[in-house]
Tab-separated table of C-alpha atoms in Angstrom:
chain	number	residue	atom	x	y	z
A	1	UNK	CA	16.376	-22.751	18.927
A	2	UNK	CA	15.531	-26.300	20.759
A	3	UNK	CA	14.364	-27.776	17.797
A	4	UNK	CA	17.977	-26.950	16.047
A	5	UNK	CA	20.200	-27.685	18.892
A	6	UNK	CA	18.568	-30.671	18.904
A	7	UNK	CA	18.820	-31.798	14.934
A	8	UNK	CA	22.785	-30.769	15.023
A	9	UNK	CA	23.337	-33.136	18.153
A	10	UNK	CA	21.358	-35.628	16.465
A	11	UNK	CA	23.457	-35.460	13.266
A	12	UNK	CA	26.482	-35.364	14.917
A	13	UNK	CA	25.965	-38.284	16.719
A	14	UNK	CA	24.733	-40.235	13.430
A	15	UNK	CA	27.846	-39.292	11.980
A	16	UNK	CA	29.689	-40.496	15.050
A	17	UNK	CA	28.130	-43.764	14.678
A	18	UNK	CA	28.431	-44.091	11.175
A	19	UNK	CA	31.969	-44.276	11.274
A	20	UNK	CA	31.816	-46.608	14.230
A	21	UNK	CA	29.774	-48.572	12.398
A	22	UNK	CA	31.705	-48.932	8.986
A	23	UNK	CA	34.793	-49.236	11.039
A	24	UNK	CA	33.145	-52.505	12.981
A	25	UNK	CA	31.273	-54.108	10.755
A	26	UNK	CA	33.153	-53.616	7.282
A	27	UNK	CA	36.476	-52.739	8.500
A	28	UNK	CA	36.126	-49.220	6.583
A	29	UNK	CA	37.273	-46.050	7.384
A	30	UNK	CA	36.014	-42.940	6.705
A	31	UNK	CA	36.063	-38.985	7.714
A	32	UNK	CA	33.909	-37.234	9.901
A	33	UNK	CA	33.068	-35.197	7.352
A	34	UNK	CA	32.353	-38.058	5.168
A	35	UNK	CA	30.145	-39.458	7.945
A	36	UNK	CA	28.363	-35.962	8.284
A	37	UNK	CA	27.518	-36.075	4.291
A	38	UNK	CA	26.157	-39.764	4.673
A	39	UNK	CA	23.934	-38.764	7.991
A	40	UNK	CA	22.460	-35.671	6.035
A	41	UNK	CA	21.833	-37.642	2.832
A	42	UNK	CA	20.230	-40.472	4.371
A	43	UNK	CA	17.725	-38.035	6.751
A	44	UNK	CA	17.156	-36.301	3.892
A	45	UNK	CA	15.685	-38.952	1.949
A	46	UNK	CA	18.040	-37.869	-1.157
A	47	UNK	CA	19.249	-40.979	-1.255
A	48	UNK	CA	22.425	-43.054	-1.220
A	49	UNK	CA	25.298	-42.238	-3.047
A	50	UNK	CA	28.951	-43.347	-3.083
A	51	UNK	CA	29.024	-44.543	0.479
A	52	UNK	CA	26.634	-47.535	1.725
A	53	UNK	CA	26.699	-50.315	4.054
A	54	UNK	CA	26.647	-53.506	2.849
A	55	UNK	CA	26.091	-55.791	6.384
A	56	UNK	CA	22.468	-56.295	7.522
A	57	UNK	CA	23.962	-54.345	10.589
A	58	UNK	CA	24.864	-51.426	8.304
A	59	UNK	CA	21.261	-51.657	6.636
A	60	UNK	CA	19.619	-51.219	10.157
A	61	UNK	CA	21.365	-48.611	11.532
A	62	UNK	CA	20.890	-46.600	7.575
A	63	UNK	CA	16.734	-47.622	8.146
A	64	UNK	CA	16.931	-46.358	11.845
A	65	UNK	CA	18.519	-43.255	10.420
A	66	UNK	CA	16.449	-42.335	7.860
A	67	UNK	CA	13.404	-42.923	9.449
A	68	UNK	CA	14.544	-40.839	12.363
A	69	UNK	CA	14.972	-38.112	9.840
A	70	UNK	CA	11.534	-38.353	7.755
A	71	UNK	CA	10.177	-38.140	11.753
A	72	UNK	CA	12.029	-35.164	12.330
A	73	UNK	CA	11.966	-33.178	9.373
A	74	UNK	CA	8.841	-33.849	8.266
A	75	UNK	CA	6.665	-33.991	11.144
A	76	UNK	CA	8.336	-32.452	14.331
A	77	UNK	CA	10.276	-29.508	12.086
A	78	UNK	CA	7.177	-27.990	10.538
A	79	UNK	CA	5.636	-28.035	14.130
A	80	UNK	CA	8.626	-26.423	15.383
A	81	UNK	CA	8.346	-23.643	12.801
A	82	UNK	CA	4.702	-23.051	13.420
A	83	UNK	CA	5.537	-22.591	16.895
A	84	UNK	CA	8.204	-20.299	16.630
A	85	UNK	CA	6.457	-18.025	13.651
A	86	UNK	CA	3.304	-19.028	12.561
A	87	UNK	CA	2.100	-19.422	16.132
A	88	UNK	CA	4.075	-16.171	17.452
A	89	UNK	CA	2.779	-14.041	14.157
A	90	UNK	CA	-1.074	-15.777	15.270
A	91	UNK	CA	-0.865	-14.132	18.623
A	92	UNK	CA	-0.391	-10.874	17.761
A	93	UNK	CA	-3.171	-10.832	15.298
A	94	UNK	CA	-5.231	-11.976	17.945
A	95	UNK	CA	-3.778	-9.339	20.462
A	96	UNK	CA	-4.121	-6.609	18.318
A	97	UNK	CA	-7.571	-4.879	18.983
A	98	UNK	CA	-8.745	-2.610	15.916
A	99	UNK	CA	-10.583	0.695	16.811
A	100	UNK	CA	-14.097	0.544	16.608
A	101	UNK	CA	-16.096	4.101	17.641
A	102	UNK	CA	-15.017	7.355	17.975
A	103	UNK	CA	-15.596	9.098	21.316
A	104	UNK	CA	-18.758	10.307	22.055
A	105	UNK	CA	-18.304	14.114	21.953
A	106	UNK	CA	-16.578	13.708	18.432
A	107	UNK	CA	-18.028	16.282	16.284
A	108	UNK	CA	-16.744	18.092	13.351
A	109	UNK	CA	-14.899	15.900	11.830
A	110	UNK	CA	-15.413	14.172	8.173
A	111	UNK	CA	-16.234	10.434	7.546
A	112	UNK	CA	-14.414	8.596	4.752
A	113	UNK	CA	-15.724	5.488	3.161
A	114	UNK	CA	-13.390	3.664	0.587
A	115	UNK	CA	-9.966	4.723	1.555
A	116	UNK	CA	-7.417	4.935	-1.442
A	117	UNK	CA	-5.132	7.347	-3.222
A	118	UNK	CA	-8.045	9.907	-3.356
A	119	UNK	CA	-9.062	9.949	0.341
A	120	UNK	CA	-5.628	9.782	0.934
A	121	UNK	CA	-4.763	13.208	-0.544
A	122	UNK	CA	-8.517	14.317	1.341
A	123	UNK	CA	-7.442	12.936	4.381
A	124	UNK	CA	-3.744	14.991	4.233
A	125	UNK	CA	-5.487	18.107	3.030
A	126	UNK	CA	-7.887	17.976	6.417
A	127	UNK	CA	-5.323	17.367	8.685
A	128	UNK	CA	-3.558	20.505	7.185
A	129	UNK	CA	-6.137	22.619	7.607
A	130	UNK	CA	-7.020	21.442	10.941
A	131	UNK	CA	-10.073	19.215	10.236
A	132	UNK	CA	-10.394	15.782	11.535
A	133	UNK	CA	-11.325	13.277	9.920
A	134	UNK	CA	-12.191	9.491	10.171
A	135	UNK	CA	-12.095	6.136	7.407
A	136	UNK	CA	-13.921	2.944	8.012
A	137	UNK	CA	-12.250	-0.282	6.754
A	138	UNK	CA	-13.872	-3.172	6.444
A	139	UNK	CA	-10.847	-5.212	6.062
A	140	UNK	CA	-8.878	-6.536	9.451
A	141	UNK	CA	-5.780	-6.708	8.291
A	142	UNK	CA	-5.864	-3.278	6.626
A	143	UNK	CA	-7.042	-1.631	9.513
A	144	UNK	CA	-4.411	-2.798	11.480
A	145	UNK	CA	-2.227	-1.603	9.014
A	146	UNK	CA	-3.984	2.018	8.473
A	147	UNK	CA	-3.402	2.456	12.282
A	148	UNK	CA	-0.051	1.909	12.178
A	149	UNK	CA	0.439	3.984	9.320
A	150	UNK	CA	-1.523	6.741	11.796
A	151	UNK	CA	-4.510	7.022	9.935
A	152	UNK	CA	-7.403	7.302	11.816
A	153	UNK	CA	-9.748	4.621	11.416
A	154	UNK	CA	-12.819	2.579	12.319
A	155	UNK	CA	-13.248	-0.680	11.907
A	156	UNK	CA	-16.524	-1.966	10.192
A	157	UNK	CA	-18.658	-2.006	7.101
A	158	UNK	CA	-19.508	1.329	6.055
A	159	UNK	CA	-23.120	0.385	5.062
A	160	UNK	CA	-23.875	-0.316	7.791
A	161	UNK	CA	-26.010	1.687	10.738
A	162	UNK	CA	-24.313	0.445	13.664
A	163	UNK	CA	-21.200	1.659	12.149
A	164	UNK	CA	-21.972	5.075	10.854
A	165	UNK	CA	-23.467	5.644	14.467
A	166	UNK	CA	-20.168	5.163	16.036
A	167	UNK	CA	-18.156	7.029	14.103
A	168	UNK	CA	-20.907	9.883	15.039
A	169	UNK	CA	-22.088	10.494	11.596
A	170	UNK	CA	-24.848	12.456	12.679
A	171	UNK	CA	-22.282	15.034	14.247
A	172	UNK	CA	-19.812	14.716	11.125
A	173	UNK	CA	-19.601	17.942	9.393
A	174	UNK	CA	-19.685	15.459	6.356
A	175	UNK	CA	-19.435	12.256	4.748
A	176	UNK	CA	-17.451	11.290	1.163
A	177	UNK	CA	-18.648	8.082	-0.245
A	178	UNK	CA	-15.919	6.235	-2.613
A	179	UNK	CA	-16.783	2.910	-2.774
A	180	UNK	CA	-18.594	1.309	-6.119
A	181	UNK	CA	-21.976	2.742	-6.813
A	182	UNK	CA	-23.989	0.234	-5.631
A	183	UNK	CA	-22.020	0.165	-2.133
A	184	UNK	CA	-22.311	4.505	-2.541
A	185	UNK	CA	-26.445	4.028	-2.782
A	186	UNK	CA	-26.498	1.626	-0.227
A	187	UNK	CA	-24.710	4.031	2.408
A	188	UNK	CA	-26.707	7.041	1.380
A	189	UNK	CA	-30.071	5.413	1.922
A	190	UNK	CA	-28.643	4.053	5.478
A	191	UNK	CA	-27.001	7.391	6.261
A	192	UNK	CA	-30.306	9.733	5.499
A	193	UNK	CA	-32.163	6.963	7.747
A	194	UNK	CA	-30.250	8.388	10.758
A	195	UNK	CA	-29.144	11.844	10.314
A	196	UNK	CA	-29.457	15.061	7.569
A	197	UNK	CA	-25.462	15.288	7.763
A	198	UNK	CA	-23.454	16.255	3.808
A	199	UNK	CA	-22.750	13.554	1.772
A	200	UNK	CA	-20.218	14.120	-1.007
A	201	UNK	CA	-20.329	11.202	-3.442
A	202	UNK	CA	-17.413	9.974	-5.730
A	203	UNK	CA	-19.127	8.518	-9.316
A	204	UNK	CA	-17.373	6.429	-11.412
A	205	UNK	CA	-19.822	7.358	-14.267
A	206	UNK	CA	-21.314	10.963	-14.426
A	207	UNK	CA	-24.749	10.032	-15.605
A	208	UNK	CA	-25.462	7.835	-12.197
A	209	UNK	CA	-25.083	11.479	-10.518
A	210	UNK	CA	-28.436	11.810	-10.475
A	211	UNK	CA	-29.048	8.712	-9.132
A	212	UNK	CA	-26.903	9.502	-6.133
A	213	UNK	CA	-28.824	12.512	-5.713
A	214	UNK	CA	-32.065	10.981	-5.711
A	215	UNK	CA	-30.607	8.390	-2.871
A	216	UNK	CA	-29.854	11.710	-0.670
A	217	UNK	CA	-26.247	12.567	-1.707
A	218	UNK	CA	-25.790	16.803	-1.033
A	219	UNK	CA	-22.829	16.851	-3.907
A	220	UNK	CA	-21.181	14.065	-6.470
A	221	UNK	CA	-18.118	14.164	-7.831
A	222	UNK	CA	-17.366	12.249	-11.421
A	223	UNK	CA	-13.276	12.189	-11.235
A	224	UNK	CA	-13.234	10.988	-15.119
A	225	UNK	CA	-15.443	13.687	-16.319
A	226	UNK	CA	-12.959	16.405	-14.163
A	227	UNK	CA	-9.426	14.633	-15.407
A	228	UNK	CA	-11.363	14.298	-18.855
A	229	UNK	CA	-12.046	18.075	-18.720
A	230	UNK	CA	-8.983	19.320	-17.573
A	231	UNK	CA	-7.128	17.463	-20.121
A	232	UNK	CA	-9.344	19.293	-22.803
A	233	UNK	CA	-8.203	22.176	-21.530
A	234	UNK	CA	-5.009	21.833	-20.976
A	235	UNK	CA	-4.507	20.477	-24.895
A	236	UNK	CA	-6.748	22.909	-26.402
A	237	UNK	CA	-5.997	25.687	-24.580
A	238	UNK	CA	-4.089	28.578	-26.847
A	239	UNK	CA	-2.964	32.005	-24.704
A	240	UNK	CA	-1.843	33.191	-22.065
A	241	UNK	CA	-4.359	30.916	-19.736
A	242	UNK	CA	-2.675	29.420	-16.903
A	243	UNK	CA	-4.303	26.652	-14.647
A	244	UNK	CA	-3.599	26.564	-11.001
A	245	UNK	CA	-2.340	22.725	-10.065
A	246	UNK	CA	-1.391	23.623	-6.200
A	247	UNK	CA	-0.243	26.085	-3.568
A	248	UNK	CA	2.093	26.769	-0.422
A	249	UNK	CA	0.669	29.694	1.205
A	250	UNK	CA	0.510	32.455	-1.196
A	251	UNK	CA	2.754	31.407	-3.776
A	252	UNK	CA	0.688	29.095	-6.652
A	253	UNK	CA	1.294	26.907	-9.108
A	254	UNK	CA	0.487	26.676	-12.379
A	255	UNK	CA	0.709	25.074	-15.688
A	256	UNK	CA	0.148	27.289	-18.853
A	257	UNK	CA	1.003	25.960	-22.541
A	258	UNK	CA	2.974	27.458	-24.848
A	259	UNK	CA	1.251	27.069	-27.892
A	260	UNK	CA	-0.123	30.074	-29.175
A	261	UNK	CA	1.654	32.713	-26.593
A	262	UNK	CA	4.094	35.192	-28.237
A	263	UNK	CA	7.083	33.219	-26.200
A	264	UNK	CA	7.325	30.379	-28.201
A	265	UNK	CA	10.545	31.003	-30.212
A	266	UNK	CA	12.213	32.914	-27.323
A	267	UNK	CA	14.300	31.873	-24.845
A	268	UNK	CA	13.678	32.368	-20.787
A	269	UNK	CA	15.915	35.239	-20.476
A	270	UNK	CA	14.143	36.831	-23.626
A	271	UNK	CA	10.864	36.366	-22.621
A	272	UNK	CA	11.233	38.191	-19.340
A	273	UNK	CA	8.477	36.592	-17.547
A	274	UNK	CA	9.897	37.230	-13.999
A	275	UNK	CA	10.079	41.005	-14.902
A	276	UNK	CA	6.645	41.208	-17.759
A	277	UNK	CA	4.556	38.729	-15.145
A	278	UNK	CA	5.872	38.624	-12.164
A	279	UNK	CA	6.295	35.035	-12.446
A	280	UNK	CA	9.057	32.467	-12.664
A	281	UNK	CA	9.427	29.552	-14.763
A	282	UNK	CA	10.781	26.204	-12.082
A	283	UNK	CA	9.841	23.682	-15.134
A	284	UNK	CA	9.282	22.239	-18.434
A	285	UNK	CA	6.493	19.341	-19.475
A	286	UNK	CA	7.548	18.493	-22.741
A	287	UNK	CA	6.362	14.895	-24.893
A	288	UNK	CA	5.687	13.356	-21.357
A	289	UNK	CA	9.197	14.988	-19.895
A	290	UNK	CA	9.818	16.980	-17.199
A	291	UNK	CA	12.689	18.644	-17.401
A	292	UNK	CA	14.413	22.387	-15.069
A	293	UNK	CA	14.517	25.350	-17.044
A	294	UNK	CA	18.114	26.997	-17.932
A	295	UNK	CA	18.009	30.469	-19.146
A	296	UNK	CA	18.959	29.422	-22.843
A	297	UNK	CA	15.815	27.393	-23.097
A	298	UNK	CA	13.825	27.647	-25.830
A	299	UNK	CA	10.426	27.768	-25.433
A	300	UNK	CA	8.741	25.517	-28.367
A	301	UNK	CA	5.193	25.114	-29.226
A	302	UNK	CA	4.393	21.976	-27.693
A	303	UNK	CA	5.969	22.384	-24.045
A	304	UNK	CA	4.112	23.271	-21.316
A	305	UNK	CA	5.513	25.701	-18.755
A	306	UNK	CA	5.293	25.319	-14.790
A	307	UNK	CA	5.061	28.726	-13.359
A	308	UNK	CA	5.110	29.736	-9.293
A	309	UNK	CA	3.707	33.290	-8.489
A	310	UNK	CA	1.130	34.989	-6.139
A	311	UNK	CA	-2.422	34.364	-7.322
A	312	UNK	CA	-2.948	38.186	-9.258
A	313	UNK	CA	0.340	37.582	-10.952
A	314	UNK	CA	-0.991	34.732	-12.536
């Protein structure tokens, strides 16, 4: 706020001056405001426009006044800024101390290396059931970011043993790799050099699983080859075969397509699923669509139907 205060006194009393000066030396009058427009324009650099002195007087006072300015504005102003938000913004970086081992009786919790959208959903599905769980970042300002987020993490590199120690691997009830491959066989060969603890890898290609496995990992998981399956299914799929996409308590959900069931043709209310099934119908895929039922839908052969029931209903 010093640094402004300052520039507005210093323009107003340019523009003061200014018409002081034209006044004296050129017998010229003009407006403050006119004077505030000249003071700004010559500080700025932008050059002169309509209004200029023509006295060697006038021309010294316009050189004082634009040098002033290129001092100001471009020296002293950017070091104002950094002090008051670069500097500010610095010190809380350097403030800010990022979590770096778990306590020593942690146990029974699961390590996470590579945190994105899948070790996201992990991580939420632990916490739900009541397991802890742990990620390592590498990156500082992502940490710092995790942890406010609430995410518990570690910072560190994941490969290495230092690390893994405190974030008591060797107490972990397990560990999911999901990093790159490479970065996945590095931290399997450091993690089976200091404990016999699980350790569920993520593949990006299913015929490296047995790589993995060689390198110590208990399970792998290839996410293409599961999404590529499941889509097979899903399209090929011709009956009354339903696949389970996610539950609250006892009640599931499920997708099931409509192609080749007998209630293509019919509409909700004749098709009776509620009272046939024991299900009930709370959506529609259709050509990429998602769309609520009404009772007068009719069921086509290329929608697919989202059902909610208990597990022997479906």
């Amino acid at each position: 706020m010093g640094y402004m205060a300052f520039l507005a006194v210093m323009i107003i009393v340019y523009a003061l001056l200014f018409r002081h000066f034209m006044w004296q030396f050129e017998a010229r009058e003009y407006s403050f405001v006119a004077g505030f427009y000249w003071t700004v324009t010559a500080m700025t650099t932008l050059g002169f426009g309509d209004i200029t002195f023509h006295t060697d007087a006038g021309h010294i006072f316009s050189m004082i006044v634009t040098l002033s300015g290129v001092s100001f504005m471009l020296i002293l102003l950017p070091f104002g800024a950094i002090r008051l938000f670069v500097a500010p913004w610095m010190e809380e970086q350097m403030r800010y101390k990022p979590p770096l081992e778990l306590p020593m009786d942690t146990q029974g919790h699961v390590v996470l290396c590579g945190w994105d959208s899948v070790t996201r959903t992990l991580a939420a599905n632990l916490k739900a059931t009541g397991v802890e769980y742990v990620t390592i970042e590498s990156d500082y300002q992502r940490v710092m970011r995790l942890d406010e987020e609430g995410v518990r993490v570690v910072y560190g590199i994941p490969t290495d043993a230092r690390v893994l120690e405190r974030v008591r691997v060797e107490q972990a009830l397990a560990l999911v790799a999901n990093m790159s491959d490479t970065d996945n066989t590095n931290l399997l060969l450091t993690t089976r050099s200091i404990c016999d603890t699980p350790v569920v890898t993520v593949v990006t290609e299913a015929e490296r699983a047995d790589l993995m496995q060689s390198a110590g990992a208990s399970h792998t998981v290839s996410l293409r080859e599961i999404l590529g399956g499941y889509l097979a299914v899903r399209a090929t799929t011709r009956g009354a075969m339903s696949h389970v996409v996610d539950s609250l308590g006892d009640l599931l959900f499920a997708e099931i397509p409509a192609h080749g069931t007998p209630f293509c043709g019919q509409t909700l209310t004749e098709a009776r699923l509620r009272s046939r099934a024991g299900v009930s119908v709370i959506g529609i895929w259709e050509r990429g669509r998602f769309t609520l039922p009404r009772p007068d839908t009719r069921i086509t052969d290329g929608m697919v139907l989202v059902l909610v029931g208990e597990r022997e209903n479906l």
